[in-house]
mmCIF file of C-alpha atoms and ligand atoms in Angstrom:
data_model
loop_
_atom_site.group_PDB
_atom_site.id
_atom_site.type_symbol
_atom_site.label_atom_id
_atom_site.label_comp_id
_atom_site.label_asym_id
_atom_site.label_seq_id
_atom_site.Cartn_x
_atom_site.Cartn_y
_atom_site.Cartn_z
ATOM 1 C CA MET Q 1 21.500 -7.978 18.578
ATOM 2 C CA SER Q 2 21.814 -11.281 16.404
ATOM 3 C CA PHE Q 3 21.925 -14.851 17.380
ATOM 4 C CA SER Q 4 24.422 -17.929 17.324
ATOM 5 C CA ILE Q 5 23.754 -21.652 17.053
ATOM 6 C CA LEU Q 6 23.759 -23.241 20.264
ATOM 7 C CA GLY Q 7 22.744 -26.653 19.303
ATOM 8 C CA THR Q 8 21.397 -28.648 16.169
ATOM 9 C CA GLY Q 9 19.460 -31.869 15.966
ATOM 10 C CA LYS Q 10 17.884 -34.030 13.250
ATOM 11 C CA ALA Q 11 15.187 -37.087 12.750
ATOM 12 C CA VAL Q 12 14.356 -38.882 9.877
ATOM 13 C CA PRO Q 13 12.017 -41.794 9.651
ATOM 14 C CA GLN Q 14 13.392 -45.791 9.915
ATOM 15 C CA PHE Q 15 12.084 -46.933 6.671
ATOM 16 C CA VAL Q 16 14.681 -46.718 3.799
ATOM 17 C CA LEU Q 17 13.212 -46.586 0.176
ATOM 18 C CA THR Q 18 16.063 -47.193 -2.337
ATOM 19 C CA ASN Q 19 16.120 -46.582 -6.069
ATOM 20 C CA ASP Q 20 15.828 -50.217 -6.591
ATOM 21 C CA ASP Q 21 12.538 -50.279 -4.677
ATOM 22 C CA LEU Q 22 11.325 -47.507 -6.655
ATOM 23 C CA SER Q 23 12.195 -49.317 -9.950
ATOM 24 C CA LYS Q 24 9.700 -51.752 -8.570
ATOM 25 C CA MET Q 25 6.945 -48.970 -8.270
ATOM 26 C CA VAL Q 26 7.406 -46.831 -11.603
ATOM 27 C CA ASP Q 27 9.313 -47.414 -14.483
ATOM 28 C CA THR Q 28 12.910 -46.245 -13.635
ATOM 29 C CA ASN Q 29 16.195 -47.448 -12.472
ATOM 30 C CA ASP Q 30 19.120 -46.811 -9.921
ATOM 31 C CA GLU Q 31 21.377 -45.735 -12.828
ATOM 32 C CA TRP Q 32 18.723 -43.063 -13.847
ATOM 33 C CA ILE Q 33 18.174 -41.592 -10.528
ATOM 34 C CA ARG Q 34 21.946 -41.601 -9.457
ATOM 35 C CA THR Q 35 23.159 -40.095 -12.520
ATOM 36 C CA ARG Q 36 20.473 -37.281 -12.916
ATOM 37 C CA THR Q 37 20.222 -36.596 -8.979
ATOM 38 C CA GLY Q 38 22.710 -38.142 -7.049
ATOM 39 C CA ILE Q 39 20.027 -39.747 -4.892
ATOM 40 C CA ARG Q 40 20.625 -43.350 -3.728
ATOM 41 C CA GLU Q 41 17.699 -43.662 -1.100
ATOM 42 C CA ARG Q 42 15.279 -41.536 0.971
ATOM 43 C CA ARG Q 43 13.454 -42.021 4.208
ATOM 44 C CA ILE Q 44 9.789 -42.222 4.368
ATOM 45 C CA CYS Q 45 7.291 -42.202 7.151
ATOM 46 C CA LYS Q 46 5.500 -45.047 7.855
ATOM 47 C CA GLU Q 47 5.321 -45.626 11.629
ATOM 48 C CA GLU Q 48 6.412 -42.223 12.403
ATOM 49 C CA THR Q 49 4.165 -39.013 11.873
ATOM 50 C CA ILE Q 50 6.094 -35.612 11.005
ATOM 51 C CA THR Q 51 5.392 -34.206 14.467
ATOM 52 C CA ASP Q 52 7.434 -37.381 15.973
ATOM 53 C CA LEU Q 53 10.388 -36.633 13.934
ATOM 54 C CA CYS Q 54 10.176 -32.671 14.987
ATOM 55 C CA VAL Q 55 9.861 -33.983 18.437
ATOM 56 C CA SER Q 56 13.196 -35.926 18.389
ATOM 57 C CA ALA Q 57 14.994 -33.382 16.230
ATOM 58 C CA ALA Q 58 13.990 -30.631 18.920
ATOM 59 C CA GLU Q 59 14.764 -32.703 21.813
ATOM 60 C CA GLU Q 60 18.419 -33.515 20.410
ATOM 61 C CA ALA Q 61 19.229 -29.786 19.394
ATOM 62 C CA MET Q 62 18.127 -28.704 23.169
ATOM 63 C CA LYS Q 63 20.245 -31.576 24.462
ATOM 64 C CA ASP Q 64 23.182 -30.087 22.212
ATOM 65 C CA ALA Q 65 22.431 -26.880 23.351
ATOM 66 C CA ASN Q 66 22.303 -28.010 27.015
ATOM 67 C CA ILE Q 67 18.931 -26.189 27.400
ATOM 68 C CA THR Q 68 15.733 -27.349 28.679
ATOM 69 C CA ALA Q 69 12.332 -26.747 27.133
ATOM 70 C CA ASN Q 70 10.897 -24.349 29.563
ATOM 71 C CA GLU Q 71 14.002 -21.951 28.971
ATOM 72 C CA LEU Q 72 12.596 -21.590 25.343
ATOM 73 C CA ASP Q 73 10.956 -18.058 24.591
ATOM 74 C CA LEU Q 74 9.498 -19.180 21.106
ATOM 75 C CA ILE Q 75 9.263 -21.733 18.749
ATOM 76 C CA ILE Q 76 9.039 -21.552 14.640
ATOM 77 C CA CYS Q 77 8.616 -24.643 12.595
ATOM 78 C CA ALA Q 78 8.866 -24.104 8.887
ATOM 79 C CA THR Q 79 6.906 -26.615 7.105
ATOM 80 C CA PHE Q 80 4.213 -26.625 4.553
ATOM 81 C CA ARG Q 81 3.139 -30.150 5.182
ATOM 82 C CA GLY Q 82 2.739 -30.331 9.113
ATOM 83 C CA GLU Q 83 0.282 -33.056 10.668
ATOM 84 C CA PHE Q 84 -2.699 -30.797 10.579
ATOM 85 C CA ILE Q 85 -3.642 -27.753 8.559
ATOM 86 C CA THR Q 86 -4.831 -26.272 12.093
ATOM 87 C CA PRO Q 87 -3.183 -25.999 14.858
ATOM 88 C CA SER Q 88 0.196 -25.438 13.799
ATOM 89 C CA GLU Q 89 2.967 -27.972 13.519
ATOM 90 C CA ALA Q 90 4.894 -25.574 16.118
ATOM 91 C CA SER Q 91 2.086 -25.952 18.454
ATOM 92 C CA LEU Q 92 2.015 -29.598 18.506
ATOM 93 C CA ILE Q 93 5.798 -29.748 19.036
ATOM 94 C CA GLN Q 94 5.468 -27.281 21.983
ATOM 95 C CA LYS Q 95 3.082 -29.513 23.642
ATOM 96 C CA ARG Q 96 5.355 -32.844 23.227
ATOM 97 C CA ILE Q 97 8.378 -30.914 24.121
ATOM 98 C CA GLY Q 98 6.740 -29.471 27.295
ATOM 99 C CA ALA Q 99 7.500 -25.853 26.459
ATOM 100 C CA SER Q 100 5.158 -23.244 27.371
ATOM 101 C CA CYS Q 101 6.634 -20.260 24.848
ATOM 102 C CA PRO Q 102 4.690 -19.002 21.704
ATOM 103 C CA ALA Q 103 4.713 -21.200 18.549
ATOM 104 C CA PHE Q 104 3.790 -20.979 14.884
ATOM 105 C CA ASP Q 105 4.696 -22.215 11.555
ATOM 106 C CA ILE Q 106 5.867 -20.391 8.548
ATOM 107 C CA ASN Q 107 5.750 -22.008 5.010
ATOM 108 C CA GLY Q 108 8.890 -20.862 2.611
ATOM 109 C CA ALA Q 109 8.695 -24.298 1.269
ATOM 110 C CA CYS Q 110 12.324 -25.812 0.827
ATOM 111 C CA SER Q 111 13.695 -22.137 1.898
ATOM 112 C CA GLY Q 112 11.646 -22.342 4.823
ATOM 113 C CA PHE Q 113 14.354 -22.836 7.349
ATOM 114 C CA ILE Q 114 16.265 -19.795 6.218
ATOM 115 C CA PHE Q 115 12.999 -17.833 6.321
ATOM 116 C CA ALA Q 116 12.509 -18.970 9.676
ATOM 117 C CA LEU Q 117 15.545 -17.957 10.827
ATOM 118 C CA ASP Q 118 15.058 -14.406 9.582
ATOM 119 C CA VAL Q 119 11.952 -14.185 11.418
ATOM 120 C CA ALA Q 120 13.892 -15.304 14.560
ATOM 121 C CA LEU Q 121 16.586 -12.817 14.015
ATOM 122 C CA GLY Q 122 13.536 -10.026 14.052
ATOM 123 C CA TYR Q 123 12.731 -11.239 18.024
ATOM 124 C CA PHE Q 124 16.506 -11.416 18.800
ATOM 125 C CA ALA Q 125 16.776 -7.659 17.161
ATOM 126 C CA ARG Q 126 13.831 -6.439 19.517
ATOM 127 C CA LYS Q 127 15.389 -8.154 22.477
ATOM 128 C CA THR Q 128 12.402 -9.837 23.305
ATOM 129 C CA VAL Q 129 13.686 -13.559 23.056
ATOM 130 C CA LYS Q 130 16.724 -15.453 24.891
ATOM 131 C CA LYS Q 131 16.402 -18.764 23.307
ATOM 132 C CA VAL Q 132 14.455 -19.955 20.213
ATOM 133 C CA LEU Q 133 13.938 -23.390 18.896
ATOM 134 C CA VAL Q 134 13.613 -23.167 14.781
ATOM 135 C CA ILE Q 135 12.519 -26.516 13.241
ATOM 136 C CA GLY Q 136 12.696 -27.226 9.349
ATOM 137 C CA ALA Q 137 10.272 -30.167 8.663
ATOM 138 C CA ASP Q 138 8.458 -31.841 5.852
ATOM 139 C CA ASN Q 139 6.165 -34.649 5.065
ATOM 140 C CA LEU Q 140 6.807 -34.847 1.084
ATOM 141 C CA SER Q 141 6.209 -38.622 0.952
ATOM 142 C CA ASN Q 142 2.287 -37.465 1.920
ATOM 143 C CA VAL Q 143 2.033 -35.074 -1.134
ATOM 144 C CA THR Q 144 3.899 -37.323 -3.668
ATOM 145 C CA ASP Q 145 2.223 -39.114 -6.522
ATOM 146 C CA TRP Q 146 3.618 -42.341 -6.445
ATOM 147 C CA ASN Q 147 3.045 -42.944 -10.104
ATOM 148 C CA ASP Q 148 4.954 -39.804 -11.317
ATOM 149 C CA ARG Q 149 8.427 -41.088 -12.107
ATOM 150 C CA SER Q 150 9.525 -37.642 -12.576
ATOM 151 C CA THR Q 151 8.875 -36.334 -9.022
ATOM 152 C CA CYS Q 152 8.481 -39.417 -6.877
ATOM 153 C CA VAL Q 153 12.144 -40.326 -7.152
ATOM 154 C CA LEU Q 154 13.148 -36.782 -5.676
ATOM 155 C CA PHE Q 155 11.661 -36.843 -2.366
ATOM 156 C CA GLY Q 156 12.053 -37.765 1.423
ATOM 157 C CA ASP Q 157 10.639 -37.063 4.842
ATOM 158 C CA GLY Q 158 12.804 -35.660 7.488
ATOM 159 C CA SER Q 159 13.268 -32.743 10.336
ATOM 160 C CA GLY Q 160 16.054 -30.814 11.577
ATOM 161 C CA ALA Q 161 16.545 -28.317 14.275
ATOM 162 C CA VAL Q 162 18.603 -25.761 15.986
ATOM 163 C CA VAL Q 163 18.634 -23.947 19.266
ATOM 164 C CA LEU Q 164 19.280 -20.152 18.829
ATOM 165 C CA GLY Q 165 20.586 -18.080 21.533
ATOM 166 C CA GLU Q 166 21.656 -14.411 21.931
ATOM 167 C CA GLY Q 167 24.989 -13.611 19.875
ATOM 168 C CA GLU Q 168 26.659 -12.657 16.748
ATOM 169 C CA GLY Q 169 26.890 -15.782 14.909
ATOM 170 C CA LEU Q 170 24.531 -14.756 12.156
ATOM 171 C CA LYS Q 171 26.418 -12.224 9.968
ATOM 172 C CA SER Q 172 23.832 -11.802 7.029
ATOM 173 C CA ILE Q 173 20.522 -13.190 5.642
ATOM 174 C CA HIS Q 174 18.745 -12.768 2.234
ATOM 175 C CA LEU Q 175 15.379 -13.968 1.088
ATOM 176 C CA THR Q 176 13.634 -13.543 -2.056
ATOM 177 C CA LEU Q 177 10.530 -14.337 -3.738
ATOM 178 C CA LYS Q 178 9.841 -14.469 -7.266
ATOM 179 C CA GLY Q 179 5.826 -15.153 -7.069
ATOM 180 C CA ASP Q 180 5.464 -17.913 -9.359
ATOM 181 C CA SER Q 181 3.072 -20.645 -8.598
ATOM 182 C CA ASP Q 182 3.249 -22.543 -12.129
ATOM 183 C CA VAL Q 183 6.627 -24.094 -12.101
ATOM 184 C CA LEU Q 184 6.599 -26.021 -8.522
ATOM 185 C CA TYR Q 185 3.272 -26.160 -6.449
ATOM 186 C CA VAL Q 186 1.270 -28.559 -4.621
ATOM 187 C CA PRO Q 187 -2.577 -27.599 -4.509
ATOM 188 C CA ARG Q 188 -4.562 -27.933 -0.919
ATOM 189 C CA GLY Q 189 -7.021 -30.554 -2.889
ATOM 190 C CA LYS Q 190 -10.833 -30.898 -3.088
ATOM 191 C CA ASN Q 191 -12.737 -27.746 -1.190
ATOM 192 C CA THR Q 192 -15.379 -29.202 1.111
ATOM 193 C CA SER Q 193 -17.810 -26.652 0.046
ATOM 194 C CA PRO Q 194 -20.721 -27.313 -2.259
ATOM 195 C CA MET Q 195 -20.953 -23.781 -3.458
ATOM 196 C CA TYR Q 196 -17.439 -23.463 -4.326
ATOM 197 C CA GLU Q 197 -17.043 -23.203 -8.185
ATOM 198 C CA HIS Q 198 -13.485 -23.863 -8.963
ATOM 199 C CA GLU Q 199 -12.061 -27.123 -10.139
ATOM 200 C CA SER Q 200 -9.853 -28.748 -7.567
ATOM 201 C CA GLU Q 201 -6.445 -30.402 -8.829
ATOM 202 C CA ASN Q 202 -4.603 -33.465 -7.259
ATOM 203 C CA PRO Q 203 -2.674 -32.418 -4.227
ATOM 204 C CA VAL Q 204 0.585 -33.588 -5.136
ATOM 205 C CA VAL Q 205 3.721 -32.261 -6.104
ATOM 206 C CA HIS Q 206 3.318 -30.372 -9.807
ATOM 207 C CA MET Q 207 6.429 -29.384 -11.313
ATOM 208 C CA GLN Q 208 8.388 -28.533 -14.431
ATOM 209 C CA GLY Q 209 11.678 -29.964 -13.236
ATOM 210 C CA SER Q 210 13.790 -28.330 -16.219
ATOM 211 C CA GLU Q 211 12.453 -24.949 -15.060
ATOM 212 C CA VAL Q 212 13.289 -25.323 -11.607
ATOM 213 C CA TYR Q 213 16.667 -26.968 -12.333
ATOM 214 C CA LYS Q 214 17.568 -23.856 -14.020
ATOM 215 C CA PHE Q 215 15.825 -21.574 -11.101
ATOM 216 C CA ALA Q 216 17.841 -23.317 -8.817
ATOM 217 C CA VAL Q 217 21.548 -23.034 -10.126
ATOM 218 C CA ILE Q 218 21.061 -19.556 -10.225
ATOM 219 C CA ALA Q 219 19.230 -18.940 -7.110
ATOM 220 C CA MET Q 220 22.254 -20.773 -5.419
ATOM 221 C CA ILE Q 221 25.062 -18.632 -7.072
ATOM 222 C CA LYS Q 222 23.423 -15.371 -6.749
ATOM 223 C CA GLY Q 223 22.057 -16.214 -2.917
ATOM 224 C CA ILE Q 224 25.556 -17.296 -2.014
ATOM 225 C CA ARG Q 225 27.439 -14.076 -3.256
ATOM 226 C CA LYS Q 226 24.542 -11.647 -2.125
ATOM 227 C CA ALA Q 227 24.801 -13.259 1.685
ATOM 228 C CA LEU Q 228 28.474 -13.138 1.695
ATOM 229 C CA LYS Q 229 28.743 -9.315 0.233
ATOM 230 C CA ASP Q 230 26.369 -8.239 2.738
ATOM 231 C CA ALA Q 231 28.376 -9.952 5.530
ATOM 232 C CA GLY Q 232 31.352 -8.120 4.185
ATOM 233 C CA LEU Q 233 33.042 -11.345 3.339
ATOM 234 C CA THR Q 234 34.247 -13.220 0.007
ATOM 235 C CA GLU Q 235 33.963 -16.578 -1.411
ATOM 236 C CA GLU Q 236 37.686 -17.421 0.038
ATOM 237 C CA ASP Q 237 36.440 -16.883 3.257
ATOM 238 C CA VAL Q 238 33.938 -19.607 3.313
ATOM 239 C CA ALA Q 239 34.956 -22.881 5.430
ATOM 240 C CA TRP Q 240 31.586 -24.842 4.546
ATOM 241 C CA VAL Q 241 28.265 -24.518 2.451
ATOM 242 C CA VAL Q 242 25.542 -26.253 3.430
ATOM 243 C CA PRO Q 243 23.144 -26.086 0.656
ATOM 244 C CA HIS Q 244 19.416 -27.230 -0.147
ATOM 245 C CA GLN Q 245 19.843 -30.887 -0.821
ATOM 246 C CA ALA Q 246 17.569 -31.181 -4.153
ATOM 247 C CA ASN Q 247 20.046 -32.567 -6.680
ATOM 248 C CA ILE Q 248 23.769 -33.110 -7.016
ATOM 249 C CA ARG Q 249 23.702 -31.631 -10.530
ATOM 250 C CA ILE Q 250 22.216 -28.249 -9.278
ATOM 251 C CA ILE Q 251 25.032 -28.269 -6.610
ATOM 252 C CA ASN Q 252 27.845 -29.019 -8.864
ATOM 253 C CA ALA Q 253 26.481 -26.443 -11.575
ATOM 254 C CA ALA Q 254 26.645 -23.775 -9.176
ATOM 255 C CA ILE Q 255 30.166 -24.746 -7.947
ATOM 256 C CA GLU Q 256 31.412 -24.225 -11.704
ATOM 257 C CA LYS Q 257 30.633 -20.722 -11.038
ATOM 258 C CA LEU Q 258 31.849 -19.877 -7.653
ATOM 259 C CA ASN Q 259 35.345 -19.569 -6.385
ATOM 260 C CA ILE Q 260 34.484 -21.946 -3.452
ATOM 261 C CA HIS Q 261 36.291 -25.455 -3.367
ATOM 262 C CA PRO Q 262 33.907 -28.334 -4.253
ATOM 263 C CA GLU Q 263 35.026 -30.075 -0.933
ATOM 264 C CA LYS Q 264 33.449 -27.357 1.023
ATOM 265 C CA PHE Q 265 29.800 -28.087 -0.074
ATOM 266 C CA PHE Q 266 28.324 -30.541 2.546
ATOM 267 C CA CYS Q 267 26.162 -32.881 0.817
ATOM 268 C CA ASN Q 268 24.014 -35.816 2.237
ATOM 269 C CA LEU Q 269 21.159 -35.791 -0.628
ATOM 270 C CA ASP Q 270 22.392 -39.278 -1.454
ATOM 271 C CA LYS Q 271 20.840 -40.800 1.575
ATOM 272 C CA TYR Q 272 17.754 -38.552 2.066
ATOM 273 C CA GLY Q 273 16.896 -37.099 -1.311
ATOM 274 C CA ASN Q 274 14.939 -33.715 -1.136
ATOM 275 C CA THR Q 275 13.493 -33.117 2.450
ATOM 276 C CA SER Q 276 12.234 -29.575 1.653
ATOM 277 C CA ALA Q 277 12.330 -27.556 4.682
ATOM 278 C CA GLY Q 278 14.031 -30.348 6.649
ATOM 279 C CA SER Q 279 16.979 -30.409 4.070
ATOM 280 C CA VAL Q 280 19.415 -27.766 5.232
ATOM 281 C CA PRO Q 281 18.872 -28.226 9.036
ATOM 282 C CA ILE Q 282 19.635 -32.000 8.705
ATOM 283 C CA ALA Q 283 22.433 -31.204 6.560
ATOM 284 C CA LEU Q 284 23.709 -28.677 9.169
ATOM 285 C CA ASP Q 285 23.442 -30.910 12.166
ATOM 286 C CA GLU Q 286 25.025 -34.251 10.438
ATOM 287 C CA ALA Q 287 28.140 -31.827 9.370
ATOM 288 C CA ASN Q 288 28.036 -30.549 13.193
ATOM 289 C CA LYS Q 289 27.811 -33.948 14.547
ATOM 290 C CA ALA Q 290 30.699 -35.036 12.371
ATOM 291 C CA GLY Q 291 32.930 -32.547 13.577
ATOM 292 C CA LYS Q 292 33.200 -30.719 10.325
ATOM 293 C CA PHE Q 293 33.139 -27.190 11.832
ATOM 294 C CA LYS Q 294 35.610 -25.292 13.921
ATOM 295 C CA SER Q 295 34.904 -22.080 16.336
ATOM 296 C CA GLY Q 296 35.070 -19.178 13.715
ATOM 297 C CA ASP Q 297 34.409 -21.205 10.287
ATOM 298 C CA ILE Q 298 32.235 -19.216 8.272
ATOM 299 C CA ILE Q 299 29.370 -21.189 6.852
ATOM 300 C CA VAL Q 300 27.128 -20.337 4.114
ATOM 301 C CA LEU Q 301 23.359 -21.750 4.274
ATOM 302 C CA CYS Q 302 21.534 -21.679 0.785
ATOM 303 C CA ALA Q 303 18.208 -22.991 -0.428
ATOM 304 C CA PHE Q 304 15.465 -22.455 -3.261
ATOM 305 C CA GLY Q 305 11.859 -23.595 -3.176
ATOM 306 C CA ALA Q 306 8.389 -23.269 -4.420
ATOM 307 C CA GLY Q 307 7.298 -19.799 -4.690
ATOM 308 C CA LEU Q 308 9.581 -19.494 -5.878
ATOM 309 C CA THR Q 309 11.610 -18.416 -2.995
ATOM 310 C CA THR Q 310 15.545 -18.365 -1.992
ATOM 311 C CA GLY Q 311 17.111 -18.024 1.125
ATOM 312 C CA SER Q 312 20.552 -17.496 1.946
ATOM 313 C CA ALA Q 313 22.527 -17.012 5.230
ATOM 314 C CA VAL Q 314 26.157 -16.548 6.360
ATOM 315 C CA ILE Q 315 27.040 -17.605 9.865
ATOM 316 C CA ARG Q 316 29.995 -17.834 11.981
ATOM 317 C CA TRP Q 317 30.264 -21.081 13.910
ATOM 318 C CA GLU Q 318 30.871 -20.210 17.552
HETATM 319 N N1 COA A 401 13.390 -42.738 -14.479
HETATM 320 C C1 COA A 401 13.607 -42.640 -15.560
HETATM 321 N N2 COA A 401 13.391 -41.719 -16.735
HETATM 322 C C2 COA A 401 12.615 -40.616 -16.302
HETATM 323 C C3 COA A 401 12.794 -40.667 -14.993
HETATM 324 C C4 COA A 401 13.081 -41.331 -13.962
HETATM 325 N N3 COA A 401 12.609 -41.263 -12.528
HETATM 326 N N4 COA A 401 11.782 -39.214 -14.825
HETATM 327 C C5 COA A 401 12.066 -38.791 -15.965
HETATM 328 N N5 COA A 401 12.179 -39.745 -17.165
HETATM 329 C C6 COA A 401 12.615 -39.615 -18.297
HETATM 330 C C7 COA A 401 11.775 -38.335 -18.922
HETATM 331 O O1 COA A 401 10.454 -39.031 -19.203
HETATM 332 C C8 COA A 401 12.487 -38.009 -20.206
HETATM 333 O O2 COA A 401 12.134 -39.069 -21.134
HETATM 334 P P1 COA A 401 11.980 -38.629 -22.577
HETATM 335 O O3 COA A 401 12.795 -37.859 -22.913
HETATM 336 O O4 COA A 401 11.630 -39.576 -23.255
HETATM 337 O O5 COA A 401 10.746 -37.624 -22.321
HETATM 338 C C9 COA A 401 13.709 -38.176 -19.674
HETATM 339 O O6 COA A 401 13.731 -39.011 -18.407
HETATM 340 C C10 COA A 401 14.507 -37.025 -19.187
HETATM 341 O O7 COA A 401 13.941 -36.018 -18.633
HETATM 342 P P2 COA A 401 14.360 -34.825 -17.995
HETATM 343 O O8 COA A 401 13.185 -34.117 -17.608
HETATM 344 O O9 COA A 401 14.903 -34.157 -19.394
HETATM 345 O O10 COA A 401 15.485 -35.060 -17.337
HETATM 346 P P3 COA A 401 16.532 -34.018 -16.434
HETATM 347 O O11 COA A 401 17.664 -34.202 -17.020
HETATM 348 O O12 COA A 401 15.923 -32.984 -16.816
HETATM 349 O O13 COA A 401 16.225 -34.314 -15.130
HETATM 350 C C11 COA A 401 15.105 -33.760 -12.952
HETATM 351 C C12 COA A 401 14.924 -34.313 -14.226
HETATM 352 C C13 COA A 401 13.587 -33.810 -12.326
HETATM 353 C C14 COA A 401 16.213 -34.881 -12.188
HETATM 354 C C15 COA A 401 15.742 -32.246 -13.234
HETATM 355 O O14 COA A 401 15.016 -31.524 -14.022
HETATM 356 C C16 COA A 401 15.562 -31.667 -11.901
HETATM 357 O O15 COA A 401 16.580 -32.143 -10.665
HETATM 358 N N6 COA A 401 14.885 -30.477 -11.586
HETATM 359 C C17 COA A 401 14.966 -29.898 -10.348
HETATM 360 C C18 COA A 401 13.827 -30.480 -9.440
HETATM 361 C C19 COA A 401 13.658 -30.295 -8.040
HETATM 362 O O16 COA A 401 14.925 -29.983 -7.543
HETATM 363 N N7 COA A 401 12.911 -29.791 -7.365
HETATM 364 C C20 COA A 401 12.649 -29.342 -6.260
HETATM 365 C C21 COA A 401 13.134 -28.052 -5.838
HETATM 366 S S1 COA A 401 13.002 -27.592 -4.371
#
């Protein structure tokens, strides 16, 4: 037993931070950011908490799926920056939406949403669930060094959600981990113990941009090919690719090697930047609500992130 996507939702903060706004904060400009990344603006939490966004995305997905919170058997939230260290972000969402099922977080960084789909698949395979809410969300503005122009222009906040039900929509899913904590990481911050002997680093994004870039292009190409092969499909069968929205140049570099038309790649990173675990489900929801998907369409999801993780999945839209 696999699953199908019954509904999608998303929520982003109200506040829009443009490239011109950023050029007043650090030594950068709209032209540099647009040509190097494709990003024009991003949404940043001011009044909203990340939980507010998760709850809105979840409620929209449940409405789209025509189900109520008490029908949920499980909630999984993919995030590395929920509101608290503990309890989990998923438990805050469970309470706010009025569900009573188990709920937990997983951390697959920017690939987290696809990691969470894979975890959900295990529950469906064991036939212990009928409806699962999967949310991807991160609050990257809270771990951004706003004085570092090489990273602060890349990220935004947001949340996307899907409701999964029993079905055969998921055709394959593939995760990888390189085991790297040097090229992209966020340290936890100061240890509170007076006995602890290690130095603490600033709890913000540390990134070797060009290393991540090279990894990301290969990750997209290999991930898409592997997930399609496992599903018994080819690049010609693909109706849509919903990639992690990190940088349009990464996506375009992957497109050059793949036999999938560029117009089949759904991109919204110009509006939101990289929202980490929120990225793929936000894009999935926007494409869905824009009426892009037809029943029977083969959709490929792919992502990469700290760890270094990758995730790719093939879904038949039903
Ligand atoms: N505005 C203006 N100049 C900037 C800048 C900014 N926001 N950020 C960096 N620069 C400068 C650099 O200081 C460098 O200057 P120098 O040549 O005088 O040293 C120059 O621009 C070129 O920097 P470089 O790092 O070579 O740029 P790039 O073309 O590799 O693009 C990234 C940088 C970060 C956009 C790119 O490496 C990238 O997207 N990497 C992947 C990041 C990512 O997706 N992370 C999350 C993965 S989940």
